[in-house]
Short mmCIF file of C-alpha atoms in Angstrom, two decimals:
data_model
loop_
_atom_site.label_atom_id
_atom_site.label_comp_id
_atom_site.label_asym_id
_atom_site.label_seq_id
_atom_site.Cartn_x
_atom_site.Cartn_y
_atom_site.Cartn_z
CA MET E 1 147.65 -202.01 78.68
CA ASN E 2 150.93 -201.04 80.33
CA TYR E 3 151.70 -198.56 83.06
CA GLU E 4 152.50 -195.69 80.68
CA GLU E 5 149.18 -196.02 78.87
CA LEU E 6 147.36 -195.98 82.24
CA GLU E 7 149.11 -192.75 83.18
CA ALA E 8 148.18 -191.26 79.80
CA LEU E 9 144.58 -192.33 80.30
CA GLU E 10 144.48 -190.71 83.73
CA ALA E 11 145.80 -187.49 82.19
CA VAL E 12 143.02 -187.55 79.57
CA LEU E 13 140.36 -188.15 82.24
CA ALA E 14 141.75 -185.34 84.37
CA PHE E 15 141.65 -183.01 81.38
CA VAL E 16 138.06 -184.02 80.61
CA ASN E 17 136.95 -183.50 84.23
CA ALA E 18 138.64 -180.14 84.42
CA ARG E 19 136.86 -179.06 81.20
CA ASP E 20 133.52 -180.22 82.58
CA ASP E 21 134.03 -178.27 85.80
CA THR E 22 134.91 -175.14 83.89
CA THR E 23 131.81 -175.47 81.74
CA ASP E 24 129.52 -175.90 84.77
CA LEU E 25 130.88 -172.78 86.51
CA SER E 26 130.63 -170.60 83.38
CA PRO E 27 127.69 -168.09 83.40
CA SER E 28 127.14 -168.71 79.72
CA HIS E 29 126.71 -172.43 80.36
CA SER E 30 124.05 -174.03 78.18
CA THR E 31 122.06 -177.10 79.23
CA ASP E 32 121.52 -178.16 75.63
CA ALA E 33 122.78 -181.72 75.17
CA SER E 34 123.76 -181.00 71.60
CA SER E 35 126.24 -178.34 72.71
CA TYR E 36 128.04 -180.81 74.98
CA SER E 37 131.20 -182.38 73.48
CA VAL E 38 134.20 -184.27 74.84
CA PRO E 39 137.46 -182.95 73.46
CA ILE E 40 139.82 -185.57 72.05
CA VAL E 41 143.41 -185.02 73.08
CA PRO E 42 145.88 -185.92 70.32
CA ASP E 43 148.41 -188.59 71.11
CA ASP E 44 151.29 -186.33 70.14
CA ALA E 45 150.24 -183.73 72.71
CA VAL E 46 149.79 -186.22 75.54
CA TRP E 47 152.97 -188.25 75.06
CA LEU E 48 155.27 -185.66 73.52
CA SER E 49 157.62 -185.59 76.49
CA GLU E 50 157.59 -189.39 76.66
CA VAL E 51 158.55 -189.71 72.98
CA THR E 52 161.37 -187.21 73.42
CA SER E 53 162.75 -189.03 76.45
CA ASP E 54 162.45 -192.41 74.71
CA LYS E 55 164.34 -191.15 71.66
CA LYS E 56 167.11 -189.76 73.83
CA GLY E 57 167.35 -192.99 75.78
CA ILE E 58 167.58 -195.01 72.58
CA CYS E 59 169.98 -192.84 70.62
CA GLU E 60 172.59 -192.59 73.37
CA PRO E 61 173.24 -196.36 73.83
CA THR E 62 172.98 -196.84 70.05
CA SER E 63 175.83 -194.38 69.51
CA ALA E 64 177.92 -196.16 72.14
CA VAL E 65 177.16 -199.53 70.57
CA LYS E 66 178.20 -198.25 67.13
CA GLN E 67 181.49 -197.02 68.55
CA GLU E 68 182.06 -200.41 70.18
CA ILE E 69 181.30 -202.18 66.89
CA VAL E 70 183.82 -200.02 65.03
CA ARG E 71 186.41 -200.73 67.71
CA LEU E 72 185.83 -204.49 67.53
CA LYS E 73 186.13 -204.50 63.74
CA GLU E 74 189.52 -202.82 64.10
CA MET E 75 190.62 -205.22 66.85
CA ILE E 76 189.70 -208.28 64.73
CA LYS E 77 192.29 -207.22 62.15
CA ILE E 78 195.05 -207.39 64.77
CA PRO E 79 196.94 -210.74 64.44
CA GLY E 80 197.19 -213.00 67.48
CA ARG E 81 193.88 -212.08 69.05
CA ASN E 82 191.02 -214.44 69.86
CA ARG E 83 188.95 -213.73 66.75
CA SER E 84 186.14 -216.12 67.67
CA ARG E 85 185.48 -214.25 70.92
CA ASP E 86 185.55 -210.86 69.16
CA LEU E 87 183.22 -212.14 66.41
CA ARG E 88 180.71 -213.39 68.96
CA LYS E 89 180.79 -210.06 70.79
CA LEU E 90 180.46 -208.18 67.50
CA GLU E 91 177.44 -210.24 66.48
CA THR E 92 175.83 -209.64 69.89
CA LEU E 93 176.33 -205.88 69.61
CA GLN E 94 174.91 -205.84 66.08
CA LEU E 95 171.81 -207.68 67.26
CA GLN E 96 171.50 -205.27 70.17
CA MET E 97 171.72 -202.26 67.84
CA GLU E 98 169.11 -203.76 65.50
CA ALA E 99 166.79 -204.41 68.44
CA GLU E 100 167.17 -200.81 69.61
CA GLU E 101 166.47 -199.50 66.12
CA LEU E 102 163.34 -201.65 65.92
CA GLN E 103 162.20 -200.39 69.31
CA GLN E 104 162.79 -196.79 68.22
CA ARG E 105 160.83 -197.40 65.03
CA ILE E 106 157.96 -198.89 67.02
CA GLN E 107 157.90 -195.84 69.29
CA GLU E 108 157.81 -193.48 66.32
CA LEU E 109 154.99 -195.39 64.66
CA ARG E 110 153.11 -195.57 67.88
CA TYR E 111 153.32 -191.92 68.98
CA THR E 112 153.69 -189.93 65.74
CA LYS E 113 152.49 -191.78 62.64
CA MET E 114 149.94 -194.31 63.81
CA PRO E 115 146.38 -192.98 63.14
CA VAL E 116 143.91 -193.20 65.94
CA ASP E 117 141.01 -195.46 65.07
CA GLU E 118 137.81 -193.67 66.03
CA GLU E 119 136.04 -196.95 66.59
CA LEU E 120 138.57 -197.80 69.29
CA LEU E 121 137.99 -194.48 71.10
CA HIS E 122 135.16 -194.70 73.65
CA PRO E 123 134.50 -191.37 75.39
CA SER E 124 131.75 -192.84 77.55
CA THR E 125 134.08 -195.29 79.23
CA GLY E 126 137.15 -193.11 78.96
CA THR E 127 139.40 -195.94 77.65
CA ILE E 128 141.72 -195.77 74.67
CA GLN E 129 142.83 -199.03 72.94
CA ARG E 130 145.80 -199.24 70.59
CA PRO E 131 146.65 -201.99 68.13
CA ASP E 132 149.96 -203.81 68.85
CA GLY E 133 150.31 -205.43 65.43
CA GLY E 134 153.45 -203.46 64.51
CA ARG E 135 155.24 -204.40 67.72
CA LEU E 136 154.28 -208.07 67.35
CA ASP E 137 155.51 -208.21 63.76
CA ALA E 138 158.79 -206.60 64.77
CA TRP E 139 159.41 -209.11 67.55
CA LEU E 140 158.41 -212.00 65.29
CA GLY E 141 160.92 -210.84 62.71
CA LEU E 142 163.60 -210.55 65.36
CA ALA E 143 162.80 -214.03 66.68
CA LYS E 144 163.00 -215.53 63.18
CA ARG E 145 166.34 -213.85 62.60
CA GLN E 146 167.65 -215.15 65.92
CA LYS E 147 166.47 -218.68 65.07
CA ARG E 148 168.15 -218.52 61.68
CA LEU E 149 171.40 -217.34 63.25
CA ARG E 150 171.22 -220.11 65.82
CA ASN E 151 170.71 -222.74 63.11
CA GLU E 152 173.66 -221.35 61.16
CA ALA E 153 175.81 -221.43 64.31
CA GLU E 154 174.84 -225.05 65.00
CA SER E 155 175.69 -226.02 61.43
CA GLU E 156 179.05 -224.29 61.71
CA ASN E 157 179.74 -226.01 65.04
CA GLU E 158 178.93 -229.38 63.48
CA TYR E 159 181.34 -228.66 60.63
CA LEU E 160 184.05 -227.62 63.09
CA ARG E 161 183.55 -230.78 65.15
CA GLY E 162 184.00 -232.90 62.04
CA LEU E 163 187.09 -230.90 61.13
CA VAL E 164 188.58 -231.41 64.60
CA GLN E 165 187.94 -235.16 64.42
CA SER E 166 189.63 -235.40 61.03
CA GLN E 167 192.58 -233.38 62.35
CA MET E 168 192.89 -235.73 65.34
CA LYS E 169 193.01 -238.72 62.98
CA THR E 170 195.70 -236.97 60.96
CA ILE E 171 197.69 -236.28 64.13
CA GLN E 172 197.48 -239.95 65.14
CA LYS E 173 198.74 -240.99 61.70
CA LEU E 174 201.63 -238.53 61.95
CA LYS E 175 202.55 -239.81 65.41
CA ARG E 176 202.54 -243.37 64.09
CA LEU E 177 204.75 -242.34 61.14
CA PHE E 178 207.19 -240.52 63.43
CA HIS E 179 207.32 -243.57 65.70
CA ASN E 180 208.03 -245.84 62.74
CA GLN E 181 210.80 -243.51 61.56
CA THR E 182 212.35 -243.49 65.03
CA VAL E 183 212.25 -247.27 65.20
CA ALA E 184 213.77 -247.55 61.73
CA LYS E 185 216.67 -245.35 62.87
CA LYS E 186 217.21 -247.59 65.90
CA PHE E 187 217.37 -250.71 63.70
CA PRO E 188 219.21 -249.59 60.55
CA SER E 189 221.06 -252.87 59.94
CA LEU E 190 218.15 -255.29 60.05
CA VAL E 191 215.93 -254.51 57.08
CA ARG E 192 214.51 -251.56 55.24
CA ARG E 193 211.15 -251.72 57.04
CA MET E 194 211.44 -253.06 60.57
CA ILE E 195 208.59 -251.86 62.77
CA PRO E 196 208.47 -253.72 66.11
CA THR E 197 205.17 -253.78 67.94
CA PHE E 198 204.60 -255.18 71.43
CA VAL E 199 201.39 -257.13 71.91
CA PRO E 200 200.57 -257.90 75.59
CA ASP E 201 200.26 -261.61 76.33
CA ASN E 202 199.01 -262.27 79.86
CA GLY E 203 198.20 -265.95 79.54
CA ASP E 204 198.59 -268.33 82.46
CA HIS E 205 201.40 -270.19 80.69
CA GLY E 206 203.48 -267.02 80.46
CA LEU E 207 203.02 -266.32 84.18
CA LYS E 208 204.13 -269.85 85.05
CA VAL E 209 207.24 -269.35 82.95
CA LEU E 210 207.98 -266.14 84.89
CA GLU E 211 207.67 -267.99 88.19
CA ARG E 212 210.14 -270.61 86.99
CA LEU E 213 212.56 -267.98 85.69
CA GLY E 214 212.43 -266.00 88.91
CA SER E 215 213.74 -268.92 90.92
CA SER E 216 217.01 -268.92 88.93
CA LEU E 217 217.88 -265.22 89.20
CA ASN E 218 219.98 -265.56 92.37
CA ASP E 219 222.07 -268.36 90.89
CA LEU E 220 222.54 -266.32 87.73
CA PHE E 221 223.86 -263.39 89.78
CA LEU E 222 226.40 -265.60 91.53
CA GLU E 223 227.82 -266.59 88.13
CA THR E 224 228.60 -262.99 87.11
CA ASP E 225 232.30 -262.85 87.95
CA HIS E 226 232.94 -266.36 86.62
CA VAL E 227 231.33 -265.52 83.27
CA PHE E 228 233.31 -262.29 82.86
CA GLN E 229 236.59 -264.00 83.72
CA SER E 230 235.97 -266.99 81.45
CA ASN E 231 235.53 -264.86 78.33
CA GLY E 232 238.22 -262.33 79.29
CA PHE E 233 235.68 -259.53 79.40
CA SER E 234 236.58 -258.39 82.92
CA SER E 235 239.91 -256.95 81.73
CA ILE E 236 238.34 -254.76 79.02
CA SER E 237 237.67 -251.13 80.02
CA SER E 238 237.40 -249.35 76.66
CA PRO E 239 234.52 -249.20 74.14
CA PHE E 240 234.13 -252.57 72.52
CA SER E 241 231.39 -254.56 70.73
CA GLN E 242 231.38 -258.08 69.32
CA VAL E 243 228.90 -260.79 68.29
CA ASN E 244 229.93 -264.47 68.29
CA THR E 245 227.94 -267.38 66.88
CA GLN E 246 228.95 -270.90 67.91
CA PRO E 247 227.13 -274.11 66.86
CA LEU E 248 226.63 -276.41 69.83
CA SER E 249 225.02 -279.32 68.03
CA SER E 250 223.08 -280.14 64.90
CA SER E 251 219.97 -278.59 66.45
CA SER E 252 221.25 -275.73 68.60
CA THR E 253 223.46 -272.67 68.30
CA ARG E 254 224.72 -270.23 70.90
CA ILE E 255 224.84 -266.51 70.12
CA GLU E 256 227.03 -264.32 72.33
CA VAL E 257 226.84 -260.52 72.36
CA LEU E 258 229.64 -258.63 74.14
CA LYS E 259 229.57 -254.88 74.67
CA CYS E 260 231.66 -252.42 76.64
CA ASP E 261 231.21 -248.65 76.79
CA VAL E 262 232.07 -245.58 78.87
CA LEU E 263 229.11 -243.34 79.64
CA PRO E 264 228.97 -239.88 81.31
CA PHE E 265 226.42 -240.88 83.95
CA ASP E 266 226.39 -242.00 87.53
CA TYR E 267 226.34 -245.80 87.56
CA ARG E 268 223.44 -246.06 90.00
CA THR E 269 221.32 -243.63 87.97
CA LEU E 270 222.11 -245.58 84.81
CA ALA E 271 221.16 -248.87 86.47
CA LYS E 272 217.78 -247.50 87.53
CA ALA E 273 217.10 -246.20 84.02
CA ILE E 274 217.97 -249.58 82.46
CA MET E 275 215.58 -251.34 84.83
CA ARG E 276 212.80 -248.92 83.94
CA ASN E 277 213.44 -249.65 80.28
CA LEU E 278 213.25 -253.41 80.86
CA ALA E 279 210.02 -253.19 82.84
CA SER E 280 206.66 -253.32 81.10
CA ASP E 281 203.01 -252.83 81.96
CA TYR E 282 202.92 -256.30 83.52
CA THR E 283 201.71 -256.27 87.12
CA SER E 284 200.78 -259.23 89.28
CA ASP E 285 197.37 -259.56 90.92
CA GLY E 286 198.88 -259.79 94.37
CA LYS E 287 202.20 -258.73 95.85
CA GLY E 288 204.83 -261.38 95.18
CA LYS E 289 202.40 -263.71 93.43
CA HIS E 290 204.57 -264.16 90.33
CA ILE E 291 207.78 -262.59 91.66
CA PRO E 292 210.01 -264.08 94.38
CA PRO E 293 209.45 -262.19 97.66
CA ASN E 294 213.15 -261.42 98.16
CA LEU E 295 213.35 -259.81 94.67
CA ASP E 296 210.04 -257.99 94.60
CA MET E 297 211.38 -254.43 94.83
CA LYS E 298 214.11 -254.66 92.15
CA VAL E 299 212.62 -256.97 89.53
CA ALA E 300 211.45 -256.21 85.98
CA ALA E 301 209.18 -258.79 84.31
CA ARG E 302 207.70 -258.90 80.85
CA VAL E 303 205.40 -261.16 78.85
CA ASP E 304 204.93 -259.73 75.35
CA THR E 305 204.79 -260.72 71.71
CA LEU E 306 207.17 -258.71 69.54
CA VAL E 307 205.98 -258.36 65.94
CA ILE E 308 208.39 -257.14 63.27
CA GLU E 309 206.72 -256.61 59.91
CA GLU E 310 207.57 -259.32 57.34
CA LEU E 311 210.53 -260.47 59.44
CA MET E 312 209.66 -262.26 62.61
CA LYS E 313 207.17 -262.68 65.39
CA ILE E 314 208.69 -263.63 68.71
CA GLN E 315 207.20 -264.15 72.15
CA LEU E 316 209.27 -262.56 74.91
CA ARG E 317 209.17 -263.83 78.48
CA TYR E 318 211.92 -262.65 80.80
CA MET E 319 212.72 -261.43 84.29
CA ALA E 320 215.56 -259.14 85.38
CA VAL E 321 216.87 -258.17 88.80
CA ARG E 322 219.25 -255.44 89.98
CA HIS E 323 221.84 -256.02 92.72
CA ALA E 324 223.67 -253.12 94.37
CA GLU E 325 227.26 -253.63 95.54
CA ASP E 326 230.15 -251.38 96.51
CA ASN E 327 231.03 -249.14 93.55
CA ARG E 328 229.00 -251.20 91.08
CA GLU E 329 225.51 -252.33 90.09
CA VAL E 330 224.78 -255.72 88.54
CA ILE E 331 221.71 -256.43 86.41
CA VAL E 332 221.05 -260.05 85.49
CA LEU E 333 218.33 -261.20 83.10
CA THR E 334 216.99 -264.60 82.20
CA GLY E 335 214.42 -265.29 79.52
CA GLN E 336 212.65 -268.07 77.70
CA ASP E 337 211.48 -266.86 74.29
CA GLU E 338 209.78 -268.60 71.39
CA LEU E 339 209.96 -267.78 67.69
CA LEU E 340 206.50 -267.89 66.08
CA GLU E 341 207.05 -266.54 62.55
CA VAL E 342 210.11 -265.99 60.35
CA PHE E 343 209.94 -264.09 57.02
CA GLY E 344 206.16 -264.42 57.07
CA VAL E 345 206.30 -268.23 57.56
CA ALA E 346 204.80 -269.71 60.72
CA VAL E 347 207.24 -271.96 62.59
CA ASP E 348 206.86 -274.14 65.64
CA GLY E 349 209.31 -275.39 68.22
CA ILE E 350 212.06 -272.74 67.94
CA LYS E 351 213.07 -271.91 71.50
CA LEU E 352 215.47 -269.24 72.74
CA GLN E 353 217.12 -269.46 76.16
CA GLU E 354 218.53 -266.05 77.07
CA ARG E 355 220.88 -265.06 79.89
CA SER E 356 222.42 -261.62 80.31
CA TRP E 357 224.80 -259.93 82.72
CA CYS E 358 225.28 -256.18 82.83
CA VAL E 359 227.85 -254.69 85.22
CA LEU E 360 227.90 -250.92 85.85
CA SER E 361 230.91 -249.66 87.79
CA ALA E 362 232.21 -246.22 88.70
CA MET E 363 235.37 -245.14 86.86
CA SER E 364 235.25 -241.63 88.35
CA PRO E 365 232.53 -239.37 89.78
CA GLY E 366 229.85 -239.04 87.10
CA VAL E 367 231.53 -241.53 84.72
CA CYS E 368 230.33 -245.12 84.40
CA LEU E 369 231.87 -248.23 82.78
CA LEU E 370 229.25 -250.52 81.24
CA GLN E 371 230.13 -254.18 80.58
CA MET E 372 227.46 -256.46 79.14
CA CYS E 373 227.51 -260.11 78.21
CA MET E 374 224.47 -261.72 76.58
CA THR E 375 224.13 -265.36 75.57
CA VAL E 376 221.20 -266.76 73.59
CA THR E 377 220.88 -270.48 72.92
CA VAL E 378 218.63 -271.22 69.94
CA GLN E 379 216.96 -274.62 69.64
CA ALA E 380 215.77 -275.08 66.03
CA GLN E 381 215.32 -278.80 65.55
CA PRO E 382 212.12 -278.55 63.41
CA LEU E 383 214.09 -276.67 60.73
CA LEU E 384 216.93 -279.14 60.31
CA LYS E 385 215.52 -281.47 57.68
CA ASP E 386 216.61 -280.21 54.23
CA ARG E 387 216.49 -276.61 55.44
CA ARG E 388 220.01 -275.89 56.64
CA GLU E 389 220.31 -272.65 54.63
CA PHE E 390 217.06 -271.32 56.04
CA THR E 391 218.22 -272.26 59.54
CA ASN E 392 221.47 -270.33 59.13
CA LYS E 393 219.51 -267.26 58.01
CA VAL E 394 217.38 -267.56 61.12
CA TYR E 395 220.49 -267.70 63.31
CA ASP E 396 221.94 -264.61 61.62
CA LEU E 397 218.65 -262.77 61.97
CA ILE E 398 218.40 -263.57 65.68
CA ALA E 399 222.03 -262.52 66.26
CA ARG E 400 221.50 -259.14 64.57
CA PHE E 401 218.17 -258.75 66.34
CA GLU E 402 219.71 -259.28 69.79
CA GLN E 403 222.53 -256.84 69.05
CA GLU E 404 220.21 -254.16 67.68
CA MET E 405 217.77 -254.55 70.57
CA SER E 406 220.53 -254.13 73.17
CA ASP E 407 222.02 -251.12 71.34
CA SER E 408 218.65 -249.43 70.87
CA SER E 409 217.69 -249.99 74.52
CA LEU E 410 220.95 -248.43 75.65
CA LYS E 411 220.48 -245.47 73.29
CA GLU E 412 216.98 -244.94 74.62
CA VAL E 413 218.31 -244.92 78.19
CA GLU E 414 221.04 -242.41 77.24
CA HIS E 415 218.50 -240.16 75.55
CA GLU E 416 216.25 -240.29 78.62
CA LEU E 417 219.08 -239.35 80.99
CA LEU E 418 220.37 -236.56 78.73
CA HIS E 419 216.85 -235.14 78.42
CA ALA E 420 216.42 -235.26 82.21
CA ALA E 421 219.78 -233.51 82.69
CA ALA E 422 218.84 -230.81 80.18
CA GLN E 423 215.49 -230.24 81.88
CA SER E 424 217.11 -229.95 85.31
CA GLY E 425 219.68 -227.52 83.89
CA VAL E 426 216.96 -225.31 82.39
CA SER E 427 214.92 -225.28 85.58
#
């Protein structure tokens, strides 16, 4: 029994007591027990004001809720809005309106249409009991509806999660396809489908090779001017590109790649970008452990396996260092690579000794002259016996590979610097 029913009960008792007092004071009062009766106050008379106030309290918010629902339905049709948020709010308001209508119906049944059970009316004790079956059924129905809606929402969320996962897989596939297309554009002269993939190789043997290569970087830098003068490259200051192949012996061939270009960048900025492009994810366990201490700050090291579909699989191990001089930057690189597969055939014993010099000098403020000389000595003794034609194809493939790799690396650096300049101009 709630507080309102207690107040109603007190009103009935007060009415009964007042009637008794009036009967006792009346001169025509009769002491006959059969003439004594307790008047039963109808529910409508006792709680009429309460019903009226309840109806007013229910109808007013219901009208406001209906107006809000109509407004939300119109807002959902507007493109660009957050429809999921509006749908959730709309569903909440609809549930609220249904709950208010159920509560109003319960009040009407309770105060106007529900018959009073005479067996539940006890005048001697002055208590009135009312069945709550209608209210319980209404709340049970509302709870079942809410549970059903929750199950439907969970099912929809599960479907959306699956859809998002499938979309993420599709996005990954598209990214991989775009990457392959970009790589194919960088290497148009090799084959129709050349997709290089770097596979990290952090074995102890590769780290030992890096230590041995690092000890020769200073000597390689000292040879820069001599190399450029010996091949006549120091006198060239206009765009130029050439690839030379020279047999050294029956088991070795030297490939030389020469390139000269004029670029609209500061030479120091270009040198830093080239070093970032040469560097990889390789990091030593301790400072200077695999890198000479005097070169630690300006060294790029890499130990990777480059896989090119159906063409070759080559293990790259190189170190590069940058030296700053007056009006020029010098980047020298030394590497010891090994060819593992060629045209899908596993090979053993094909070694590549690589040495590169890249000189960046200032022609004018903001204009840089790039001069690069790359030599690769290929040792291919295991392929000599009755396989001279195959060996020549391997030499040609390596020569084109070295040229395309250098050109693509330079294009990537140019794109990075142009993008950075565009971003700084926009900001």
